[in-house]
mmCIF file of C-alpha atoms in Angstrom:
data_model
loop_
_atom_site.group_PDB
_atom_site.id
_atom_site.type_symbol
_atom_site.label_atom_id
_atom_site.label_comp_id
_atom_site.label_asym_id
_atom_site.label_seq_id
_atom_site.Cartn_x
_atom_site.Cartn_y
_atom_site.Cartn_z
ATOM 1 C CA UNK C 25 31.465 -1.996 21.576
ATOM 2 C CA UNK C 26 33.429 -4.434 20.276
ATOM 3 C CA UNK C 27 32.707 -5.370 16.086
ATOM 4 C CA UNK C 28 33.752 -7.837 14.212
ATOM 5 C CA UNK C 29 35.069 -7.194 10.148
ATOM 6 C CA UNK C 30 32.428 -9.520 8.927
ATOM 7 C CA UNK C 31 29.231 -8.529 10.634
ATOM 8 C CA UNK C 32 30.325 -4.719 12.358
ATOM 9 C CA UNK C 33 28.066 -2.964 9.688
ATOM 10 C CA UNK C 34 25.191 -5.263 10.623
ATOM 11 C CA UNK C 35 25.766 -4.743 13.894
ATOM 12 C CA UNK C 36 26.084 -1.153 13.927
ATOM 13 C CA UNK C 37 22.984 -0.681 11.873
ATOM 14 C CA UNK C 38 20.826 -2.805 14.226
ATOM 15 C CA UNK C 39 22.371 -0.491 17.081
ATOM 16 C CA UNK C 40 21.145 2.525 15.648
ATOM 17 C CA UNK C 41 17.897 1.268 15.079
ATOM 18 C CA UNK C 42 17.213 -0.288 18.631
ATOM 19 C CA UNK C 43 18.499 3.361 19.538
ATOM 20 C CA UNK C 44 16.016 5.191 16.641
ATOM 21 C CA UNK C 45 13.216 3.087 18.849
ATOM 22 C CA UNK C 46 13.980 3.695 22.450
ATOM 23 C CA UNK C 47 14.478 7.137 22.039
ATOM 24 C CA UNK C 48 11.300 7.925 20.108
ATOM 25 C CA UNK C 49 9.644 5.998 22.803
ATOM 26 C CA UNK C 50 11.317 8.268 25.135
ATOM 27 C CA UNK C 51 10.684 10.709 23.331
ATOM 28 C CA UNK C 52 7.002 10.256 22.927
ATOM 29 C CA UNK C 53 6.662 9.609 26.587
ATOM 30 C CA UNK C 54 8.191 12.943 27.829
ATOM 31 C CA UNK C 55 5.737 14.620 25.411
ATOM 32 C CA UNK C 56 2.975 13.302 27.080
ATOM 33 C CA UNK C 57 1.933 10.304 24.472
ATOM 34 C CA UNK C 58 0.494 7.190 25.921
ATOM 35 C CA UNK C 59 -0.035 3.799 23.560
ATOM 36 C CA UNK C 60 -3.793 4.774 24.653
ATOM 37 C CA UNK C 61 -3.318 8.094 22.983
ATOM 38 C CA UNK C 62 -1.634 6.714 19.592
ATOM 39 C CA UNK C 63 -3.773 3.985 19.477
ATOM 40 C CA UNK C 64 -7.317 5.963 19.754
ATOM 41 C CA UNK C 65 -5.698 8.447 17.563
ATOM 42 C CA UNK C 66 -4.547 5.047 14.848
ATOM 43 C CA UNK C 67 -8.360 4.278 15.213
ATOM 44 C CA UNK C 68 -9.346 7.826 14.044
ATOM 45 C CA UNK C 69 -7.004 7.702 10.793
ATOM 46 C CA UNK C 70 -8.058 4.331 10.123
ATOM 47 C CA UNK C 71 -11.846 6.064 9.997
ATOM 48 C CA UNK C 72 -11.265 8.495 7.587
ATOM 49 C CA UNK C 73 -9.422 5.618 5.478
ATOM 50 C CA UNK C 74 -5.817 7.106 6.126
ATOM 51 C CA UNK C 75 -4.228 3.966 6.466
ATOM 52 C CA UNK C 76 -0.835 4.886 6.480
ATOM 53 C CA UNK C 77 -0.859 7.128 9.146
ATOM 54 C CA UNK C 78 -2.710 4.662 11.341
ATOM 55 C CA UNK C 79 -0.186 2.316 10.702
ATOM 56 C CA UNK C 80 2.481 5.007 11.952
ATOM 57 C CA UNK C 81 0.921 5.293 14.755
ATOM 58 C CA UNK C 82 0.365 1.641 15.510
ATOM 59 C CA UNK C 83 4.074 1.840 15.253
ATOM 60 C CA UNK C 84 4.974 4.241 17.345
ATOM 61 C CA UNK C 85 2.560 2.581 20.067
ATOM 62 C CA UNK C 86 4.277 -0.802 19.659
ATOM 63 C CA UNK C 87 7.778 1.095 20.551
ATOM 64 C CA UNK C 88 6.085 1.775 23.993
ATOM 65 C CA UNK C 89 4.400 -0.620 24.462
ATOM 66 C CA UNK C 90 5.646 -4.077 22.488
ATOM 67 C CA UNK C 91 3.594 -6.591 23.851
ATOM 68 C CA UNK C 92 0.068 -4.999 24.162
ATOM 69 C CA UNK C 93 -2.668 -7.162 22.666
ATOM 70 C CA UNK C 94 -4.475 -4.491 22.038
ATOM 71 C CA UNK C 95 -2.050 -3.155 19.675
ATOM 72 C CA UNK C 96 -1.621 -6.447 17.883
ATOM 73 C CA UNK C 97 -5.316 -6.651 16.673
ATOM 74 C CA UNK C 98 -5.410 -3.426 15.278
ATOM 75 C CA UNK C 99 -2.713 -3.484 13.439
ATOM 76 C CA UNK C 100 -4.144 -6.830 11.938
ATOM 77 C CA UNK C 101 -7.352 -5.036 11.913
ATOM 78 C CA UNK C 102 -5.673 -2.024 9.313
ATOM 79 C CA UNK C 103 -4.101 -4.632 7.169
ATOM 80 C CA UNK C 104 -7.172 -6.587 6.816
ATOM 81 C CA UNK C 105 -8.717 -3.309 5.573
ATOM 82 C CA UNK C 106 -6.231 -2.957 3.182
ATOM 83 C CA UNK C 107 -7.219 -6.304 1.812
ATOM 84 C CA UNK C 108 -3.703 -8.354 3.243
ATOM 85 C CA UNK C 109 -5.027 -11.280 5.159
ATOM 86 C CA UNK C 110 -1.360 -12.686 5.162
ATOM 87 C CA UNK C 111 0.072 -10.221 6.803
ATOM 88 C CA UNK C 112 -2.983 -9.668 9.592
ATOM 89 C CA UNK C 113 -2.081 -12.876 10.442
ATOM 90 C CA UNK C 114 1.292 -12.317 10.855
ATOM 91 C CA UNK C 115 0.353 -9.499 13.278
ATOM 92 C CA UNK C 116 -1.707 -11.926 15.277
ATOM 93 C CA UNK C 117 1.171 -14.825 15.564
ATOM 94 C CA UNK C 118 3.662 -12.104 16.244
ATOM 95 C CA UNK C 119 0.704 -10.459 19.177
ATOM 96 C CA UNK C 120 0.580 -14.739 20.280
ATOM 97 C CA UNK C 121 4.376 -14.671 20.746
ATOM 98 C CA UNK C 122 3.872 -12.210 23.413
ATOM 99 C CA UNK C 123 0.612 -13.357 24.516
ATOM 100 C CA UNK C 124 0.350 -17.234 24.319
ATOM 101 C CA UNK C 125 -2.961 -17.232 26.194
ATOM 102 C CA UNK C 126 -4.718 -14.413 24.571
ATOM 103 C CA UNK C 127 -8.103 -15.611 23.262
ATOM 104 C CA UNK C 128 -9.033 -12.563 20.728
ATOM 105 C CA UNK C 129 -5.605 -13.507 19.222
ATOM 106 C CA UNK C 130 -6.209 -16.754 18.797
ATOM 107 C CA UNK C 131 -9.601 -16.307 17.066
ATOM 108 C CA UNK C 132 -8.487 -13.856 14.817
ATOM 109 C CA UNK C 133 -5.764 -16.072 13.768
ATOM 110 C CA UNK C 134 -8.499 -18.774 13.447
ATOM 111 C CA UNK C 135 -10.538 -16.418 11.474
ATOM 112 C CA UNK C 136 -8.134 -15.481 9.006
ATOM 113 C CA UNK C 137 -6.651 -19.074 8.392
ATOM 114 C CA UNK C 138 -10.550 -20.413 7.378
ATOM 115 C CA UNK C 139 -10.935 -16.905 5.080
ATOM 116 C CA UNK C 140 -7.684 -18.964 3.345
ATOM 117 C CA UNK C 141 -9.232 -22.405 3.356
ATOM 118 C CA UNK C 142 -6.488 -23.423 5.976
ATOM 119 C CA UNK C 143 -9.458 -25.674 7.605
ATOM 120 C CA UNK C 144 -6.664 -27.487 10.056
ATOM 121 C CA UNK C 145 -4.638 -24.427 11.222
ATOM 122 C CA UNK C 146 -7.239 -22.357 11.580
ATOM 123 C CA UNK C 147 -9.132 -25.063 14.042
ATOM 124 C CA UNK C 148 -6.256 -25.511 15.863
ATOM 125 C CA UNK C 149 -6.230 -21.978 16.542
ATOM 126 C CA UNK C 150 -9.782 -21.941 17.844
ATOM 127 C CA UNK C 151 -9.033 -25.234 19.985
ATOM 128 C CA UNK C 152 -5.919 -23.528 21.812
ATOM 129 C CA UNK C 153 -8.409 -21.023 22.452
ATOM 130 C CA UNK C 154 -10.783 -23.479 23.701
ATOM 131 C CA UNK C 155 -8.094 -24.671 26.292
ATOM 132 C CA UNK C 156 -8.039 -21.052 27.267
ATOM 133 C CA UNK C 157 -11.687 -21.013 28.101
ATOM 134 C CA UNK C 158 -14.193 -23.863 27.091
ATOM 135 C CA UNK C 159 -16.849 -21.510 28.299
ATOM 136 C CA UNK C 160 -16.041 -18.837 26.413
ATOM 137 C CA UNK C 161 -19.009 -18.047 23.988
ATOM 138 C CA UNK C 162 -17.050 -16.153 21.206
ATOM 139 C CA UNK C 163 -14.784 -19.803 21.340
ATOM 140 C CA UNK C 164 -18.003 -21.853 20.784
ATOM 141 C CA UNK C 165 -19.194 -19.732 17.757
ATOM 142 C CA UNK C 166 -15.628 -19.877 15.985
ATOM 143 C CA UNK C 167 -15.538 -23.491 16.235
ATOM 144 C CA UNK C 168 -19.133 -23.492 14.763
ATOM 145 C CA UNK C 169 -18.472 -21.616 12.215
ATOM 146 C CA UNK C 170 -15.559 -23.643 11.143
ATOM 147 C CA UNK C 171 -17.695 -26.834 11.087
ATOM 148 C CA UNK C 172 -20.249 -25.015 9.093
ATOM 149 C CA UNK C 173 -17.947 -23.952 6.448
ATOM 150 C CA UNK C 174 -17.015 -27.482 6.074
ATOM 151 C CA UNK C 175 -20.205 -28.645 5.420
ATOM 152 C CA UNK C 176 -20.209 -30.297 8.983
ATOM 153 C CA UNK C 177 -23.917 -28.700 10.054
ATOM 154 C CA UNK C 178 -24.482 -31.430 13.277
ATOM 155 C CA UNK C 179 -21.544 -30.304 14.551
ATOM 156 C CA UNK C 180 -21.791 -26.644 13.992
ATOM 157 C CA UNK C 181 -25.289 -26.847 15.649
ATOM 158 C CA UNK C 182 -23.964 -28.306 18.865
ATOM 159 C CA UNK C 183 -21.034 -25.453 19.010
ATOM 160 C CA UNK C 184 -23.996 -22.836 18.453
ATOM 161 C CA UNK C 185 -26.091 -24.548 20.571
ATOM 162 C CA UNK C 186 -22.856 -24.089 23.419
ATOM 163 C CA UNK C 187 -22.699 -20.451 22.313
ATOM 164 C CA UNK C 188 -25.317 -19.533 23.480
ATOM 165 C CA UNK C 189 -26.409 -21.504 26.322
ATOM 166 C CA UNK C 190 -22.892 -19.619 27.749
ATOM 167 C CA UNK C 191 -24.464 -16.191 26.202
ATOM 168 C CA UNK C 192 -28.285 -15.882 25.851
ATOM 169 C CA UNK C 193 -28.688 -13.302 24.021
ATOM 170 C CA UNK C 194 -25.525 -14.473 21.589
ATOM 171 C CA UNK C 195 -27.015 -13.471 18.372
ATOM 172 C CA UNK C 196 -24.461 -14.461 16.188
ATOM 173 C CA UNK C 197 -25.242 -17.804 17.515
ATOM 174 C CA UNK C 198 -28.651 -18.060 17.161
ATOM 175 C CA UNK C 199 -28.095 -16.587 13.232
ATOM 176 C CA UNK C 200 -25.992 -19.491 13.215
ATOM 177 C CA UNK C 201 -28.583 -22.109 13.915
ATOM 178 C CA UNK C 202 -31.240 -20.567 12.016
ATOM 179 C CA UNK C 203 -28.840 -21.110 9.212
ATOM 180 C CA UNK C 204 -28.811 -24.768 9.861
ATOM 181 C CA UNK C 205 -32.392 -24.967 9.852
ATOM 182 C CA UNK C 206 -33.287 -22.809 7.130
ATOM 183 C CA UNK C 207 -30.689 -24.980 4.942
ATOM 184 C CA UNK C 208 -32.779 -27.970 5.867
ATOM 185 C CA UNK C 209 -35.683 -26.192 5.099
ATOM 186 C CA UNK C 210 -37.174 -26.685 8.423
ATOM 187 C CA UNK C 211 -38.950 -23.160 8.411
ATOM 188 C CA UNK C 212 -40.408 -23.366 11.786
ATOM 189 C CA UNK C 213 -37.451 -23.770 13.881
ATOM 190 C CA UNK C 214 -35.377 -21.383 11.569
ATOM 191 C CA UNK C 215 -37.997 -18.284 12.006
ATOM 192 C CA UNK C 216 -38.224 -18.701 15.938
ATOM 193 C CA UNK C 217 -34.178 -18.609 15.875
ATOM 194 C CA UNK C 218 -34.624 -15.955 13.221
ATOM 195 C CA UNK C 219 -37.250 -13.871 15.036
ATOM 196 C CA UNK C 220 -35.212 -13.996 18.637
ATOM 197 C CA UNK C 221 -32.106 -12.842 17.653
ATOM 198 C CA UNK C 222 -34.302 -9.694 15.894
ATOM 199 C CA UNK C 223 -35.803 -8.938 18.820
ATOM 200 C CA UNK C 224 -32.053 -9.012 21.104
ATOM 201 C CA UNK C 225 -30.627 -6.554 18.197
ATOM 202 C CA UNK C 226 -33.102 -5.155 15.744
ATOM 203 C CA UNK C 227 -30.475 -4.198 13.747
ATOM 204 C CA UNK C 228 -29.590 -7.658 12.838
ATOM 205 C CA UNK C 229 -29.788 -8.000 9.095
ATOM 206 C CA UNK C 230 -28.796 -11.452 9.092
ATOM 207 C CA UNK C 231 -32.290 -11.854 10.946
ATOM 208 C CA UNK C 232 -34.247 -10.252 7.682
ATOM 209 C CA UNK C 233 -32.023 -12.325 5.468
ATOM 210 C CA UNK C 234 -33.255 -15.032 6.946
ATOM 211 C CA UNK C 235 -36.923 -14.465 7.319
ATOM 212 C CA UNK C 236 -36.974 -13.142 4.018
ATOM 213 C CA UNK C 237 -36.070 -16.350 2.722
ATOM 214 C CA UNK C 238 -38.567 -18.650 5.105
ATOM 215 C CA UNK C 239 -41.313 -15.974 3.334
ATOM 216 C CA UNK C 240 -40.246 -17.934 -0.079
ATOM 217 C CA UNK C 241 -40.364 -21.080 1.262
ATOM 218 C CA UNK C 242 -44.092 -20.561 2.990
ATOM 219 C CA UNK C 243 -45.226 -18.826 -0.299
ATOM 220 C CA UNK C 244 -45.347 -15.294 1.458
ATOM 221 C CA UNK C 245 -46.630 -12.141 -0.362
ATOM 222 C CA UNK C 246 -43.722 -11.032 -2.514
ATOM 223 C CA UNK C 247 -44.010 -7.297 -1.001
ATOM 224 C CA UNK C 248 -43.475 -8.166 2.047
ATOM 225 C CA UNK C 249 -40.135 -10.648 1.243
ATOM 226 C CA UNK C 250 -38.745 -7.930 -0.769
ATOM 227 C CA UNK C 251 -39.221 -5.295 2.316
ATOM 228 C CA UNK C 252 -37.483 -8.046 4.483
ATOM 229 C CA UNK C 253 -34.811 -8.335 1.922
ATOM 230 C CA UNK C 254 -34.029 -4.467 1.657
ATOM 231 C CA UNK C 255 -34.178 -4.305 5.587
ATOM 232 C CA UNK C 256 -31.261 -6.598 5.655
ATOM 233 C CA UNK C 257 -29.670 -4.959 3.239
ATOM 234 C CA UNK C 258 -30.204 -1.321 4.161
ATOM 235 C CA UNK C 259 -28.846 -2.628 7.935
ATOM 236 C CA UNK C 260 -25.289 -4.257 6.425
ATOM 237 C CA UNK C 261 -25.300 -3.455 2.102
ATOM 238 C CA UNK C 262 -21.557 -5.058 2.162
ATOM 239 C CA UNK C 263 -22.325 -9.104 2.924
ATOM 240 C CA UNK C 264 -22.177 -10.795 0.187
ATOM 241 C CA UNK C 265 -24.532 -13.947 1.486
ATOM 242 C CA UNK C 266 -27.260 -11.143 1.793
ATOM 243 C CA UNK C 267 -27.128 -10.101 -0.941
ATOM 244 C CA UNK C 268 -27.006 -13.131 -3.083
ATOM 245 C CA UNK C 269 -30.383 -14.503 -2.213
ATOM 246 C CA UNK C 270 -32.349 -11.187 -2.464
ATOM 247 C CA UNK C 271 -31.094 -10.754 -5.903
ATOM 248 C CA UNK C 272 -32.225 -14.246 -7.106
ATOM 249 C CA UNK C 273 -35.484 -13.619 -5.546
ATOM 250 C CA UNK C 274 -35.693 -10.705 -7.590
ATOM 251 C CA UNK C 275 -34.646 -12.213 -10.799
ATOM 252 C CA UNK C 276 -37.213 -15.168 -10.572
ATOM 253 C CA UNK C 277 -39.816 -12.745 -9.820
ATOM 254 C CA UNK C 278 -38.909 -10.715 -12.393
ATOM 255 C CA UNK C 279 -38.300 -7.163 -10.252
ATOM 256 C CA UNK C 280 -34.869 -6.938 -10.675
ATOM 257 C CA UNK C 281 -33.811 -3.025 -10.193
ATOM 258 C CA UNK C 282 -31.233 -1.434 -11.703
ATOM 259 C CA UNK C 283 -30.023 0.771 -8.985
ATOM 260 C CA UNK C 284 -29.975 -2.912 -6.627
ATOM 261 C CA UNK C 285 -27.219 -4.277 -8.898
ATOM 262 C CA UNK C 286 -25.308 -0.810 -9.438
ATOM 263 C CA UNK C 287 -24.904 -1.008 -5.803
ATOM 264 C CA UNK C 288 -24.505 -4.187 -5.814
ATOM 265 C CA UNK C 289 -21.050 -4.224 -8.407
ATOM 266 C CA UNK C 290 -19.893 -1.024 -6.368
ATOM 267 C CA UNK C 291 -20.039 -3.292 -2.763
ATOM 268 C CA UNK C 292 -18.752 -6.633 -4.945
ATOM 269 C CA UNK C 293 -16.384 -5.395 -6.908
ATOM 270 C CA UNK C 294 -14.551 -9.004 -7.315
ATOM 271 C CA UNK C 295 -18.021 -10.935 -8.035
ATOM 272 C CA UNK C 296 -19.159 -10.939 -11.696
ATOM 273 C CA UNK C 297 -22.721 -11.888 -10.909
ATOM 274 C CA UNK C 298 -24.268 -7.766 -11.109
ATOM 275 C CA UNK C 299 -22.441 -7.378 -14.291
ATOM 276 C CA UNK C 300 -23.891 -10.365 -16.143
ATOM 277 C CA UNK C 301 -27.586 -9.562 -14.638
ATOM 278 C CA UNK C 302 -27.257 -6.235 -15.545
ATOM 279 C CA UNK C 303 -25.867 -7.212 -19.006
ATOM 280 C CA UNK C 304 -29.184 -9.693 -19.585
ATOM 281 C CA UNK C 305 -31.355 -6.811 -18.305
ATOM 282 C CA UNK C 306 -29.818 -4.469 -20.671
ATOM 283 C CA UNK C 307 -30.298 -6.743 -23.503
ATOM 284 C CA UNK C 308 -33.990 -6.903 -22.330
ATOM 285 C CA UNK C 309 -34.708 -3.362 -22.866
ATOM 286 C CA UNK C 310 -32.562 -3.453 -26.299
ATOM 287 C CA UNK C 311 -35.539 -5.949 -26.948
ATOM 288 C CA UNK C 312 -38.156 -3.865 -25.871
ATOM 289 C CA UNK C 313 -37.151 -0.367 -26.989
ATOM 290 C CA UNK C 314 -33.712 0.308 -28.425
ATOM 291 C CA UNK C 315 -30.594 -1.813 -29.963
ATOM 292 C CA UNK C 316 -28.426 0.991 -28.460
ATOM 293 C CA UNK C 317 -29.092 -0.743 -25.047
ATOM 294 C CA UNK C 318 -26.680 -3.345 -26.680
ATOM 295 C CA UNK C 319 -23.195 -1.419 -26.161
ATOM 296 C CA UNK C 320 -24.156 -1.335 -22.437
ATOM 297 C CA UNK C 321 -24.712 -5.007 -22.180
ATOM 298 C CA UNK C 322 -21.331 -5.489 -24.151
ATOM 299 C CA UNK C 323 -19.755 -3.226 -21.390
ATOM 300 C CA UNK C 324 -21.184 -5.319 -18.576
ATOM 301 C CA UNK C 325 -20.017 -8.365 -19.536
ATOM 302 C CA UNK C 326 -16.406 -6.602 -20.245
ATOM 303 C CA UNK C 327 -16.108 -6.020 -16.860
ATOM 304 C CA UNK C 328 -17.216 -9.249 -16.228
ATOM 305 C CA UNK C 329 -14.677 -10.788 -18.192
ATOM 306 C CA UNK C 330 -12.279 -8.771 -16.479
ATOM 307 C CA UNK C 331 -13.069 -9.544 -13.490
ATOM 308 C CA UNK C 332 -12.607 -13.688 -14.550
ATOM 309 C CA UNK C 333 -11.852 -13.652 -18.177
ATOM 310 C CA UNK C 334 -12.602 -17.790 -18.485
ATOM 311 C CA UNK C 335 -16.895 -16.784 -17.538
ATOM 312 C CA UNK C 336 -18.370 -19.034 -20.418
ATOM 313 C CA UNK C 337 -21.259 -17.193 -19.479
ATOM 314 C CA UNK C 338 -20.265 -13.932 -20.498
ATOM 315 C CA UNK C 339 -18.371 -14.909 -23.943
ATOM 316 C CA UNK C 340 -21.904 -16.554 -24.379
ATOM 317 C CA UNK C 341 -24.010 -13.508 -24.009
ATOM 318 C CA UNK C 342 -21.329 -11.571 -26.262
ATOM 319 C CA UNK C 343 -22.186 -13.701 -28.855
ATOM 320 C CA UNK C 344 -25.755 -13.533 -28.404
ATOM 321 C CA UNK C 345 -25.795 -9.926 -28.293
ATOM 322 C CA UNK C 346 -23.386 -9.958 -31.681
ATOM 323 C CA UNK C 347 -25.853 -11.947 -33.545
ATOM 324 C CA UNK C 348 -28.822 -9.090 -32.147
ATOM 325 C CA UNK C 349 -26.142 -6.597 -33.835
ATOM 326 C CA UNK C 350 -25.794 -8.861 -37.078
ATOM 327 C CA UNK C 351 -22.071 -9.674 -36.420
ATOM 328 C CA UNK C 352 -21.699 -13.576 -37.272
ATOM 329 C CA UNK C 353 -17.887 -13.394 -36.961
ATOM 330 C CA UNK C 354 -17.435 -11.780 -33.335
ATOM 331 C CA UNK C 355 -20.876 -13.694 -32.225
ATOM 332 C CA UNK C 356 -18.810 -17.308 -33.574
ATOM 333 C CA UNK C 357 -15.716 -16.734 -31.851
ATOM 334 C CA UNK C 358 -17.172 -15.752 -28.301
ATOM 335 C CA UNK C 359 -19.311 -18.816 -29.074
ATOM 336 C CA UNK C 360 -16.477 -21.019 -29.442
ATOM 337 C CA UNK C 361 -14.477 -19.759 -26.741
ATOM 338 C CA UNK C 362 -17.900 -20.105 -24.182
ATOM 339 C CA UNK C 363 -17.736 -23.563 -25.756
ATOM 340 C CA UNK C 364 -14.315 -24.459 -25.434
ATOM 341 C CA UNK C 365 -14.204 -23.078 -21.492
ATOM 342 C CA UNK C 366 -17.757 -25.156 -20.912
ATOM 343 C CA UNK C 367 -19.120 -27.156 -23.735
ATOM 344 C CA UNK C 368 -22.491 -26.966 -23.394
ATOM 345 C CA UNK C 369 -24.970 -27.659 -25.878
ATOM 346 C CA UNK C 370 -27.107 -24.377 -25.520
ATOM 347 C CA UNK C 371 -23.032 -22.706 -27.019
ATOM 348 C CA UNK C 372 -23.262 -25.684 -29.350
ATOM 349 C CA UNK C 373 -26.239 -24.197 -30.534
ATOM 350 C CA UNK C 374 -24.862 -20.742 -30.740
ATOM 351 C CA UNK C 375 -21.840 -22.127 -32.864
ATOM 352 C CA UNK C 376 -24.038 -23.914 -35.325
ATOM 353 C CA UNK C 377 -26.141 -20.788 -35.533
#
């Protein structure tokens, strides 16, 4: 091997690396491991959360096998767990470089690109796939979901509406459309989408969600939308969009439960809205029974704060809950500073006060 002064270190380092690979894949081989075996044993790490080894083992399949799609999307699948969208979708472009046609590339590249907002990239992902296969019913329901999340609900429709006419019992696509028509309150329609894609997969919360939230709009019993509600959420507790309505249901109707927006903060830990709920509730009871209830709403909307330190709200309730503790000075400044991030009268009010 001939090396240059410049680059021979380089060189020689990229060598013995290229080496490192092919004979661990040699290696690996003659012991009797298959990129089936790695890979199912990646998935069992990845189970009981030991990431890193999963992701050693991804690698060591990849040395075998270096273009398997397969490969590709679980290795995007790990970092996704681990909360790195960028570099899942660097796993999927790198799988697309090998596999230019491969559809569950291209839609998780799609998905990942409209998690960042990247409306244009991300369709243009879901149209290559689309090229692929325009009958393909998991390419329909991407591009609906794109339109949807772009406010473009005609259009999302007619991609669900394609979904499924390619897949009949697509439920994701009929949750889709039920969406649609519960957003334009059209309660009919939305229940018999609603109520089919229940009966394909009982298991659907989306389904409760949904029908849970037609029971508000038809003036149901409240009992029996709060046992939709909890259906939904004891069949997925981690989706945000479930969650959201069935707490303001329970607000309004005044049945908020402790223990709901515990579990709530623990499955949300980047949304603020269980904190400042559970901060009002706790000045409730400090109302009701004792002011000691007050430290716990002050920690609440701490963690709120930390969690987005410019919430007017919060600074608002601090200084509501610092005049309940006769402290004019602390109750003023969080006043002002709710005031300065929002000026609203209501912390107008508070600062005069």
């Amino acid at each position: 091997i001939s090396l240059n002064q410049n680059n021979g270190v380089n060189r020689m380092s990229t060598l013995k690396i290229n080496l490192w690979v092919i004979g661990l894949a040699v290696m690996l081989v003659a012991c009797g491991k298959s990129s089936d075996d790695l890979l199912n044993q990646a998935k069992t790490q990845k189970a009981l959360g030991h990431y890193d080894q999963a992701l050693q083992l991804i690698s060591q399949a990849q040395a075998i096998l270096p273009d398997d799609e397969a490969i590709f999307l679980f290795a995007a699948d790990i970092y996704e767990s681990l909360g790195d969208i960028e570099i899942s979708l660097s796993q999927c472009i790198l799988g697309l470089e090998k596999n230019p046609e491969s559809i569950a590339l291209l839609l998780k590249a799609s998905q990942y690109l409209s998690q960042a907002d990247e409306w244009e990239k991300a369709r243009t992902y879901a149209e290559k796939a689309f090229a692929v296969d325009e009958k393909n019913p998991d390419v329909l329901y991407q591009l609906g979901e794109l339109m949807l999340k772009q406010g473009l609900t005609e259009e999302a429709f007619n991609w669900y509406n394609l979904s499924f006419e390619q897949d009949s019992i697509s439920v994701n696509a009929l949750i889709g459309m039920g969406k649609i028509k519960l957003a334009e309150k059209n309660a009919v329609e939305a229940e018999t989408y609603f109520n089919k894609a229940k009966k394909i997969n009982p298991m659907t919360a989306e389904a409760f969600s949904g029908l849970a939230q037609i029971g508000e709009l038809n003036g149901q019993d409240e009992a029996e939308i709060i046992s939709l509600y909890q259906g939904a959420i004891k069949r997925k507790n981690n989706i945000y969009e479930i969650w959201e309505p069935y707490l303001g249901f329970m607000i309004s109707s005044n049945r908020v439960e402790v223990d709901d927006l515990k579990s709530f903060n623990k499955n949300f830990p980047d949304k603020i809205e269980g904190h400042y709920i559970l901060a009002q509730y706790y000045m409730g009871l400090a109302q009701l029974e004792s002011e000691t209830w007050l430290e716990a709403a002050i920690k609440e909307c701490d963690a709120a704060l930390a969690i987005n330190c410019n919430d007017d709200r919060s600074h608002g309730l601090l200084s509501k809950i610092y005049l309940m503790q006769k402290k004019p000075r602390l109750a003023l400044l969080r006043a002002q500073i709710a005031f300065e991030i929002n000026p609203l009268a209501s912390y107008r009010e508070l600062v005069d006060q």
